[in-house]
Coordinates of C-alpha atoms and ligand atoms in Angstrom, one line a residue:
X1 CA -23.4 15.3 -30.2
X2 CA -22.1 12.3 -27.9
X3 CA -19.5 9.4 -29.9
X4 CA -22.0 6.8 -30.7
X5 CA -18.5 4.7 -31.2
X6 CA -18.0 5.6 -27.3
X7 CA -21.9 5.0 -26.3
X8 CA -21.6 1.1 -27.9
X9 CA -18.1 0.7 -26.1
X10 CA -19.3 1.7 -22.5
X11 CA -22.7 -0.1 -22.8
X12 CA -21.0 -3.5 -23.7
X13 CA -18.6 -3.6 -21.9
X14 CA -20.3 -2.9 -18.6
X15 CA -22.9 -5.4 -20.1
X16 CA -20.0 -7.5 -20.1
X17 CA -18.3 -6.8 -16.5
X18 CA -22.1 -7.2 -14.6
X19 CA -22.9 -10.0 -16.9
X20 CA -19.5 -11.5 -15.4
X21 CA -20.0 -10.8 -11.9
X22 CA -16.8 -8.8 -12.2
X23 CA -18.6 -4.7 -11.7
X24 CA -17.5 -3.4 -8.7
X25 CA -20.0 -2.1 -6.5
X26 CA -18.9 0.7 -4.3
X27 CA -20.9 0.5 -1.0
X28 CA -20.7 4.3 0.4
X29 CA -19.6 4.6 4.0
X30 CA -22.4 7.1 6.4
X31 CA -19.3 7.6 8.7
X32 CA -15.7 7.8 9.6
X33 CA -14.0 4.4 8.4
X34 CA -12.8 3.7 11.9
X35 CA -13.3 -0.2 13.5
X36 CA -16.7 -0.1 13.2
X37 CA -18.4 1.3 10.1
X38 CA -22.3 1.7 8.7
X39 CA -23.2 0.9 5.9
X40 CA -26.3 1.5 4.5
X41 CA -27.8 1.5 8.0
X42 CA -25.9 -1.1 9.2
X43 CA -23.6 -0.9 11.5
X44 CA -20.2 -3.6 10.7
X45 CA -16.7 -4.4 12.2
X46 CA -14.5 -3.2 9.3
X47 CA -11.6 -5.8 8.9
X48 CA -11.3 -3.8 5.5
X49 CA -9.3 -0.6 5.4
X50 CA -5.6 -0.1 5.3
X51 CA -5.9 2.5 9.1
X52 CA -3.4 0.1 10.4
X53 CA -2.9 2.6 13.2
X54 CA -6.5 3.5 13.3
X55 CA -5.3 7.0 13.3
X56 CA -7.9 7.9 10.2
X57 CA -10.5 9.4 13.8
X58 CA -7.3 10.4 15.3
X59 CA -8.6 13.5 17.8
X60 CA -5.2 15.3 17.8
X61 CA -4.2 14.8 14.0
X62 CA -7.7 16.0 13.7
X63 CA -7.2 19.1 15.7
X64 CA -4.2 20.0 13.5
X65 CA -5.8 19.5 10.4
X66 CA -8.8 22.1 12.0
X67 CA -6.2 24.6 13.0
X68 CA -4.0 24.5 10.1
X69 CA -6.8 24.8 7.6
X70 CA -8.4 27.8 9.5
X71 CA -4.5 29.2 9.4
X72 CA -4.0 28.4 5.3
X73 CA -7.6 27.6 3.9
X74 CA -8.5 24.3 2.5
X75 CA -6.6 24.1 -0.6
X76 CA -2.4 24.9 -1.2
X77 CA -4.0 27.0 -4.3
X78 CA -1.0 26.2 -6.5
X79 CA 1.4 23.2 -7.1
X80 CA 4.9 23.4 -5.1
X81 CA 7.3 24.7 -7.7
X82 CA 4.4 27.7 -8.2
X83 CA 4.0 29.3 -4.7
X84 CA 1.9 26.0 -3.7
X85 CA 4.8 25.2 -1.0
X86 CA 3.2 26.1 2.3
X87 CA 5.6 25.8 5.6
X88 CA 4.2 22.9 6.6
X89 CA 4.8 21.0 3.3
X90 CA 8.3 22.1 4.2
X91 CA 7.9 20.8 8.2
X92 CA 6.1 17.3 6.9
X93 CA 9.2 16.5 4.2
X94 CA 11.8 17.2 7.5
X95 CA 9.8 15.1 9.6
X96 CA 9.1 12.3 6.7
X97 CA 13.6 12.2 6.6
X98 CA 13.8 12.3 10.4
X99 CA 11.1 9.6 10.9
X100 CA 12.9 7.3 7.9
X101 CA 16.2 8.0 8.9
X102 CA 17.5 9.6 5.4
X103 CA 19.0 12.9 4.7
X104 CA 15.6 14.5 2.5
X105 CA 12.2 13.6 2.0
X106 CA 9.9 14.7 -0.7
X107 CA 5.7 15.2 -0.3
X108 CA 3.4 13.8 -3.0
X109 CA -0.4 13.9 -3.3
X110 CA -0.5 10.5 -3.1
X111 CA 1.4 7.1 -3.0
X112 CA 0.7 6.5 -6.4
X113 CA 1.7 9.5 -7.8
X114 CA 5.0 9.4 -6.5
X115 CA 5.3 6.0 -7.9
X116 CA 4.6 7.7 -11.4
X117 CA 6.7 10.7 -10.7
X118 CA 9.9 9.1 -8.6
X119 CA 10.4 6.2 -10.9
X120 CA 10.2 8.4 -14.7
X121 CA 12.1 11.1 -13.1
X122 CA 15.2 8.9 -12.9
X123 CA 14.8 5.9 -15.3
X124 CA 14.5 6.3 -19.3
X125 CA 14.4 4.2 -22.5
X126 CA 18.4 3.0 -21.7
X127 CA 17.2 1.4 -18.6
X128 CA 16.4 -1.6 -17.1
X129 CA 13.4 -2.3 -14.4
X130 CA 13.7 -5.6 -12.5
X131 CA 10.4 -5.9 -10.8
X132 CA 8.9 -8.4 -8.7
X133 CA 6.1 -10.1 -10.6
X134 CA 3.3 -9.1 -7.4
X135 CA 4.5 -5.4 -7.2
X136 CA 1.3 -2.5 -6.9
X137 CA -0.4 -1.4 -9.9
X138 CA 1.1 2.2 -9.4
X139 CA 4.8 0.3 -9.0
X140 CA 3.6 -1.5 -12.4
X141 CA 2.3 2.3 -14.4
X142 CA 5.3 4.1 -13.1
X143 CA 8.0 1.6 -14.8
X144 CA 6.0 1.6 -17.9
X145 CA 6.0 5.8 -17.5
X146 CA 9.3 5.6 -17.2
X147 CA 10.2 3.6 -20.9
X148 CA 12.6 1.5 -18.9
X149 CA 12.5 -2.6 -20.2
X150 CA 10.5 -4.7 -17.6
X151 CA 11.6 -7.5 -16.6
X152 CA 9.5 -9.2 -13.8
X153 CA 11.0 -11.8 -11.0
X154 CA 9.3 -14.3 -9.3
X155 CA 7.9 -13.0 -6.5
X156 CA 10.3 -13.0 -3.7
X157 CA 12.4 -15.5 -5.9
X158 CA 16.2 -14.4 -5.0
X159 CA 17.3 -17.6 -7.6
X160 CA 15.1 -15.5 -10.6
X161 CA 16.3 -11.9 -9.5
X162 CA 19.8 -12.5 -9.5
X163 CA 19.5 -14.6 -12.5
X164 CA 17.8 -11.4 -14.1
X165 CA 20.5 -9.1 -12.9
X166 CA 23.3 -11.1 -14.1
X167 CA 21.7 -11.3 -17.5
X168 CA 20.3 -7.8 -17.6
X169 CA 23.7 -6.4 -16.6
X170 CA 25.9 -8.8 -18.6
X171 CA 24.0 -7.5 -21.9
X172 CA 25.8 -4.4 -21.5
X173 CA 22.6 -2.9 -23.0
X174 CA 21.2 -0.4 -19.8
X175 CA 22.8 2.3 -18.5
X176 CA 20.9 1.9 -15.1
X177 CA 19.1 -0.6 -13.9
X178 CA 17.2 -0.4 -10.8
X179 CA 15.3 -3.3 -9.0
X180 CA 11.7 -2.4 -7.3
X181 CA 10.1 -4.0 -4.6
X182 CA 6.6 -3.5 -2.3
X183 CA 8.3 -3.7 1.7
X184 CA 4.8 -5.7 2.2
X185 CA 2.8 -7.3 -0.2
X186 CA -0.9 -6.4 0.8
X187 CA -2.6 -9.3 -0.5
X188 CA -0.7 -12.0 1.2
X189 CA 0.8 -10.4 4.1
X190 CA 4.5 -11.5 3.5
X191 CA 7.6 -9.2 3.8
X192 CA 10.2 -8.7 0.9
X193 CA 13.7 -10.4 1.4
X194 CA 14.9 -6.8 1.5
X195 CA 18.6 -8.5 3.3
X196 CA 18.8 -10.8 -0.2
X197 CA 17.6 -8.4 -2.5
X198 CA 20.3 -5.7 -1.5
X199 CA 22.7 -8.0 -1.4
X200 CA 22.0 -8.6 -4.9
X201 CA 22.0 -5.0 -5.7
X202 CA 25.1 -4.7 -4.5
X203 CA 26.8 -7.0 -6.1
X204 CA 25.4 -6.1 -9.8
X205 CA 25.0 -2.2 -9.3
X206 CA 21.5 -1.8 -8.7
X207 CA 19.6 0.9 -7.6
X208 CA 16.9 -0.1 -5.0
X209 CA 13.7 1.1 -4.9
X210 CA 11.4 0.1 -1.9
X211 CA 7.5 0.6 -1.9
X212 CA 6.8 0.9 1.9
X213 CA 3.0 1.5 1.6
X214 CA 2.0 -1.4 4.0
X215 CA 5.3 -1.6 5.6
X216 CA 5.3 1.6 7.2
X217 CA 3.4 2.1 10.6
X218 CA 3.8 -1.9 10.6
X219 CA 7.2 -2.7 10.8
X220 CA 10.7 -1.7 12.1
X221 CA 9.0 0.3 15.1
X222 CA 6.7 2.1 12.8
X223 CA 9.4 3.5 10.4
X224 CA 9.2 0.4 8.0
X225 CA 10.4 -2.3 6.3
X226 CA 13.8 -1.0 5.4
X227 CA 14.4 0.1 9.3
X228 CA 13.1 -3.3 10.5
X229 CA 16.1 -4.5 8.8
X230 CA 18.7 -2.2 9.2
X231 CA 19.1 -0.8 5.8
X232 CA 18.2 2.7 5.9
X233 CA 21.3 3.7 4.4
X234 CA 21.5 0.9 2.1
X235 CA 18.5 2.1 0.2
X236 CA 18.0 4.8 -2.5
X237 CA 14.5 5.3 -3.1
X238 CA 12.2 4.5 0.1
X239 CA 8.8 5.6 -1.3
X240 CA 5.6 4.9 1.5
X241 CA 1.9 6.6 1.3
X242 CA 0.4 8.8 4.1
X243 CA -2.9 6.9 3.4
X244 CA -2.3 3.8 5.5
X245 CA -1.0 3.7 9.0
X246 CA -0.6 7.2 9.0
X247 CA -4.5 7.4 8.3
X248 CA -4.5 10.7 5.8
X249 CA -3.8 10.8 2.1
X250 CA -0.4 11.7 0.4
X251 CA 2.8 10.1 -0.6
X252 CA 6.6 10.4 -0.1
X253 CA 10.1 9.3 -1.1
X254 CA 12.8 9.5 1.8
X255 CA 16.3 9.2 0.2
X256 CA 19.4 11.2 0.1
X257 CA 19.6 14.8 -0.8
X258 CA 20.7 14.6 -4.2
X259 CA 17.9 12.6 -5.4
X260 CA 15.3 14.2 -3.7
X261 CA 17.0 17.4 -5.1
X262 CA 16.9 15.7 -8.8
X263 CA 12.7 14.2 -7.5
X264 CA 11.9 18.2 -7.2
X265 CA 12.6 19.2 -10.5
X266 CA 11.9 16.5 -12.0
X267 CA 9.1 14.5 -10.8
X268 CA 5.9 15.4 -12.9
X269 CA 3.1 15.2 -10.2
X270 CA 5.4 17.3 -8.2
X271 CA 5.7 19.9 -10.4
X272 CA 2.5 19.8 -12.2
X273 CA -0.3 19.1 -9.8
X274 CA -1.4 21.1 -7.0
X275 CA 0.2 20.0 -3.5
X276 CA -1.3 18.6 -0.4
X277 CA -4.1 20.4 1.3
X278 CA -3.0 22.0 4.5
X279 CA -5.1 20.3 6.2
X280 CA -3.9 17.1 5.0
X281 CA -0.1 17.9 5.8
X282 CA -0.7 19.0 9.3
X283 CA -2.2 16.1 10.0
X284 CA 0.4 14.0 8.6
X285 CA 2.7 16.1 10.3
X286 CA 1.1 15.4 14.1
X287 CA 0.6 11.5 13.1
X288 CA 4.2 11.3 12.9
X289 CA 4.5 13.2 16.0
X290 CA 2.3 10.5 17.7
X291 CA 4.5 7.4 16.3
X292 CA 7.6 9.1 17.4
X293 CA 6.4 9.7 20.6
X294 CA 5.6 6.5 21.3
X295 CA 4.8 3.1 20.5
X296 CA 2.1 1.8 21.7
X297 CA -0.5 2.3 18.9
X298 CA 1.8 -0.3 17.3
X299 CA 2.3 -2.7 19.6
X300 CA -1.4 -2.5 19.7
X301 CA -1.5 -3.2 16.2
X302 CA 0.6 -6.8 16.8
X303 CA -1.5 -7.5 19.6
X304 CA -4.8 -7.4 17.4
X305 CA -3.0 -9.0 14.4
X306 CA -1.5 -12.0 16.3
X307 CA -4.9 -12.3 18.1
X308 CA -7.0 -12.7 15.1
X309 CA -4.4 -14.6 12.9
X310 CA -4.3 -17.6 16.0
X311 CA -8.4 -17.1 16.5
X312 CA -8.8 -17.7 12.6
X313 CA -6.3 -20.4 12.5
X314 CA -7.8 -22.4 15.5
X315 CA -10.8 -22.5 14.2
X316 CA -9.4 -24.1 11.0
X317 CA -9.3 -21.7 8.3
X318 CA -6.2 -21.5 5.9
X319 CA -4.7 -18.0 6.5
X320 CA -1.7 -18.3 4.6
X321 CA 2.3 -17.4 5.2
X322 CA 1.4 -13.9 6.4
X323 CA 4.1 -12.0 8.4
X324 CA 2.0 -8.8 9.2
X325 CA -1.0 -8.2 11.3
X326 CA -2.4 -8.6 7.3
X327 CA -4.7 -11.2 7.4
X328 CA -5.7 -13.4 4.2
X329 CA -8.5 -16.0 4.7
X330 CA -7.8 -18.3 1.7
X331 CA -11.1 -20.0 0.4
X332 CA -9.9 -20.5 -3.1
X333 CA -12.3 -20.4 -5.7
X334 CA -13.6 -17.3 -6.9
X335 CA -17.8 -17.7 -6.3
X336 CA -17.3 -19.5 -2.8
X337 CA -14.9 -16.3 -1.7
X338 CA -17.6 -14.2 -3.1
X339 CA -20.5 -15.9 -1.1
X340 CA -18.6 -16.4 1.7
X341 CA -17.4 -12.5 1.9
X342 CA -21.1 -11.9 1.6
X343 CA -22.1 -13.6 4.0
X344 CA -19.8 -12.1 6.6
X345 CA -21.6 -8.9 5.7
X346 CA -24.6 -10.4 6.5
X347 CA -23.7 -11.5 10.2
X348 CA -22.3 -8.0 10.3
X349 CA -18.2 -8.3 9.4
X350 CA -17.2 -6.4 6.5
X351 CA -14.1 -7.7 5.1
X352 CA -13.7 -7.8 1.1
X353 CA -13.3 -10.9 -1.4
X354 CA -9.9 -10.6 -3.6
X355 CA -10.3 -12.7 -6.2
X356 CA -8.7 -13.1 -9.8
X357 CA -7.3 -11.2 -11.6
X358 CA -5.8 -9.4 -8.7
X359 CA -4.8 -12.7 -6.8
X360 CA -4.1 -16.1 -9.0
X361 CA -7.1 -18.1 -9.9
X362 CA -8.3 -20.4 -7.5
X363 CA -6.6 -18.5 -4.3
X364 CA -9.8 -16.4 -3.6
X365 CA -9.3 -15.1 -0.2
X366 CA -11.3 -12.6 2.3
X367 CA -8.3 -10.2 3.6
X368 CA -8.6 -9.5 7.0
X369 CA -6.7 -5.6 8.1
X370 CA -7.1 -5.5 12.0
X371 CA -5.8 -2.0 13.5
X372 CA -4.8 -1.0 16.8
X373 CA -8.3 0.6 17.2
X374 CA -9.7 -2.5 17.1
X375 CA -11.1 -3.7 21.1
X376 CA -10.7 -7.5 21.8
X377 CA -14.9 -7.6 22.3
X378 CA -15.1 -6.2 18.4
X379 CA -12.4 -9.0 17.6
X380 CA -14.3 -12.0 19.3
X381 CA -17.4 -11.2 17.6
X382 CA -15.6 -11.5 14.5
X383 CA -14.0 -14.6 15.2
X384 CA -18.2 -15.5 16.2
X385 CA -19.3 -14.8 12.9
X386 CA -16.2 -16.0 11.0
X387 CA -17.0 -20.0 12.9
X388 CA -20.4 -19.6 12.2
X389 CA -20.1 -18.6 8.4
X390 CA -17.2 -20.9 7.8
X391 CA -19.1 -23.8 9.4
X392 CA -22.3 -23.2 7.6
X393 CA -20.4 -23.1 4.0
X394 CA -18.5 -25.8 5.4
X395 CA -15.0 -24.0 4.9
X396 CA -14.1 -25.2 8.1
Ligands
PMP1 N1 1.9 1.4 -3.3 C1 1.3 0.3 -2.7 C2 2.1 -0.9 -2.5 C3 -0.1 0.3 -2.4 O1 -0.6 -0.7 -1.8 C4 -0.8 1.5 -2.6 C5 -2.3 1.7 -2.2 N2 -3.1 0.6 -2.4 C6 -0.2 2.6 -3.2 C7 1.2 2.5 -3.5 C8 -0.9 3.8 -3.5 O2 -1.0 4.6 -2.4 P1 -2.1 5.8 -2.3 O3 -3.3 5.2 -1.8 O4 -1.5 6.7 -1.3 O5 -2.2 6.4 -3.6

């Protein structure tokens, strides 16, 4: 018989979450989610997804993916430390170091599971976690994996952090303490003050952890937030997804062979969930083939980013401090961002309302994630539908 105790929970509080406007509808896609997508019927221009590079329709990481699934079938059929370690899981992690400029890299299913497996496999009860206070929910479930004390900065506050090293390491009560950081915070676009934050490290022992998921493919050439500044060897734990720019699914830590040595036998997902489809890791392997070939899918990117950053801003709408082709459109409070997201979907833009709790109260925005696959003509009709939407809720 079902738990009546778990019948009453789930009724009221999805009661509770629709009754709130707060239920998440999930709006399924009827095709690839490239620059255009169609949604029940309709056709939109997605300023939505995280295919920076727009390589998710990619026709030669699609073409690998064919060939190496016809070569290994569609699933690994065991996890890595079993005999789930295919060659090209092997091939992907050498490419991964190459592309990152460390000595190993190390494959996970996903960015968030290598933020729950890299940060527990290292830190423990003794430990210390100094984490800025806008870090990703995975960042945020890792440290608490781990047992570590948490102790959240200001965001991007180099006064707070160091103030929170000196204390956490004059205590004398950790025996590590690592600080953690997202390269690129998604929600507002800005980068991390990786130059401060090191230097910081450095000076109370800190081991650095760097979440590239929204860095990588953007910045530094493609290969990131810690390249774009110069401190790939500066860095112990450069962690990034294959989900984003790279346009596949999948997660990694580039670091130095020892630790991705110590990650192998120790990280849980690694050793306890099956590994990446081959499928998956060929393509991943050939969109890192692309980027190294050349660099014109990100140039691209800038192109599109700066294009539709200055077209929202002439037109008068607030789009924040961002430094990446990440896009917020601040309307502030939370029913107006709703409306006006809605709106946009009317006149055929699809581009999501972030509201509280995942952004403070009152700083309701409509994030805008142009790609490089993005055509100036899908662009302008945007900007068209952004000035008439705006001017009709009088936003601008
Ligand atoms: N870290 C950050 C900073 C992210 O934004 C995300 C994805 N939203 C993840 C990790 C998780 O990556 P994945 O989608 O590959 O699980």
């Amino acid at each position: 018989m079902a738990s009546k105790i778990l019948d009453s929970f789930l009724s009221e509080n999805l009661k509770d979450l629709k009754d709130k406007g707060l239920y998440n509808v999930i709006d399924p896609l009827q095709g690839a989610n490239g620059p255009i997508i169609k949604i029940a019927g309709k056709e939109l221009i997605n300023l939505s997804s995280n295919n920076y590079l727009g390589l998710a329709t990619n026709q030669r990481m699609i073409n690998a993916s064919i060939e190496a699934t016809k070569k290994y079938g569609v699933g690994a059929g065991a996890v890595r430390t079993i005999n789930g370690t295919l060659k090209i899981h092997v091939e992907l992690e050498e490419k991964l170091a190459a592309f990152k400029g460390t000595e190993a890299a190390i494959a996970f299913q996903s960015g968030f599971n290598c933020n729950m497996g890299a940060i527990s496999a290292v830190m423990d009860q003794n430990d210390a976690i100094l984490s800025d206070e806008l870090n990703h929910a995975s960042i945020i479930d890792g440290c608490r994996l781990s047992k570590a004390k948490i102790i959240r900065y200001k965001h991007s506050d180099m006064d707070d952090l160091r103030l929170k090293a000196k204390q956490a390491k004059e205590s004398g009560q950790y025996k590590k303490i690592m600080v953690i950081t997202d390269g690129v915070f998604s929600m507002d676009g800005d980068i991390a003050k990786l130059p401060e934050i090191i230097e910081i490290a450095q000076e109370f022992d800190l081991i650095t952890y760097v979440d590239d998921a929204h860095g990588s493919g953007v910045l530094g050439k493609g290969a990131g937030t810690v390249k774009h500044f110069g401190l790939s060897d500066k860095v112990d734990f450069q962690i990034g997804t294959l989900s984003k720019a790279i346009g596949v699914v999948g997660g990694y830590v580039a670091g130095k062979k020892d630790l991705i040595d110590w990650l192998k036998v120790r990280a849980r997902p690694f050793l306890f969930s099956t590994s990446l489809t081959p499928g998956a890791a060929a393509a991943c392997i050939e969109a890192i083939n692309i980027l190294t070939e050349s660099t014109e899918l990100y140039e691209k990117l800038w192109e599109n980013g700066n294009y539709l950053k200055k077209g929202l801003k002439d037109l008068g709408f607030n789009i924040g401090e961002s430094e990446t082709p990440i896009t917020p459109c601040i309307i502030g409070e939370e029913e107006k961002t709703q409306i006006f997201s809605k709106r946009l979907n009317e006149e055929g833009v699809y581009a999501k309302a972030i509201v509280f709790p995942t952004v403070p109260r009152g700083t309701g925005r409509v994030r805008n994630m142009p790609s490089a696959g993005h055509s100036k003509e899908m662009l302008n009709k945007a900007l068209a539908i952004y000035e008439k939407v705006g001017k009709e809720m009088g936003i601008i």
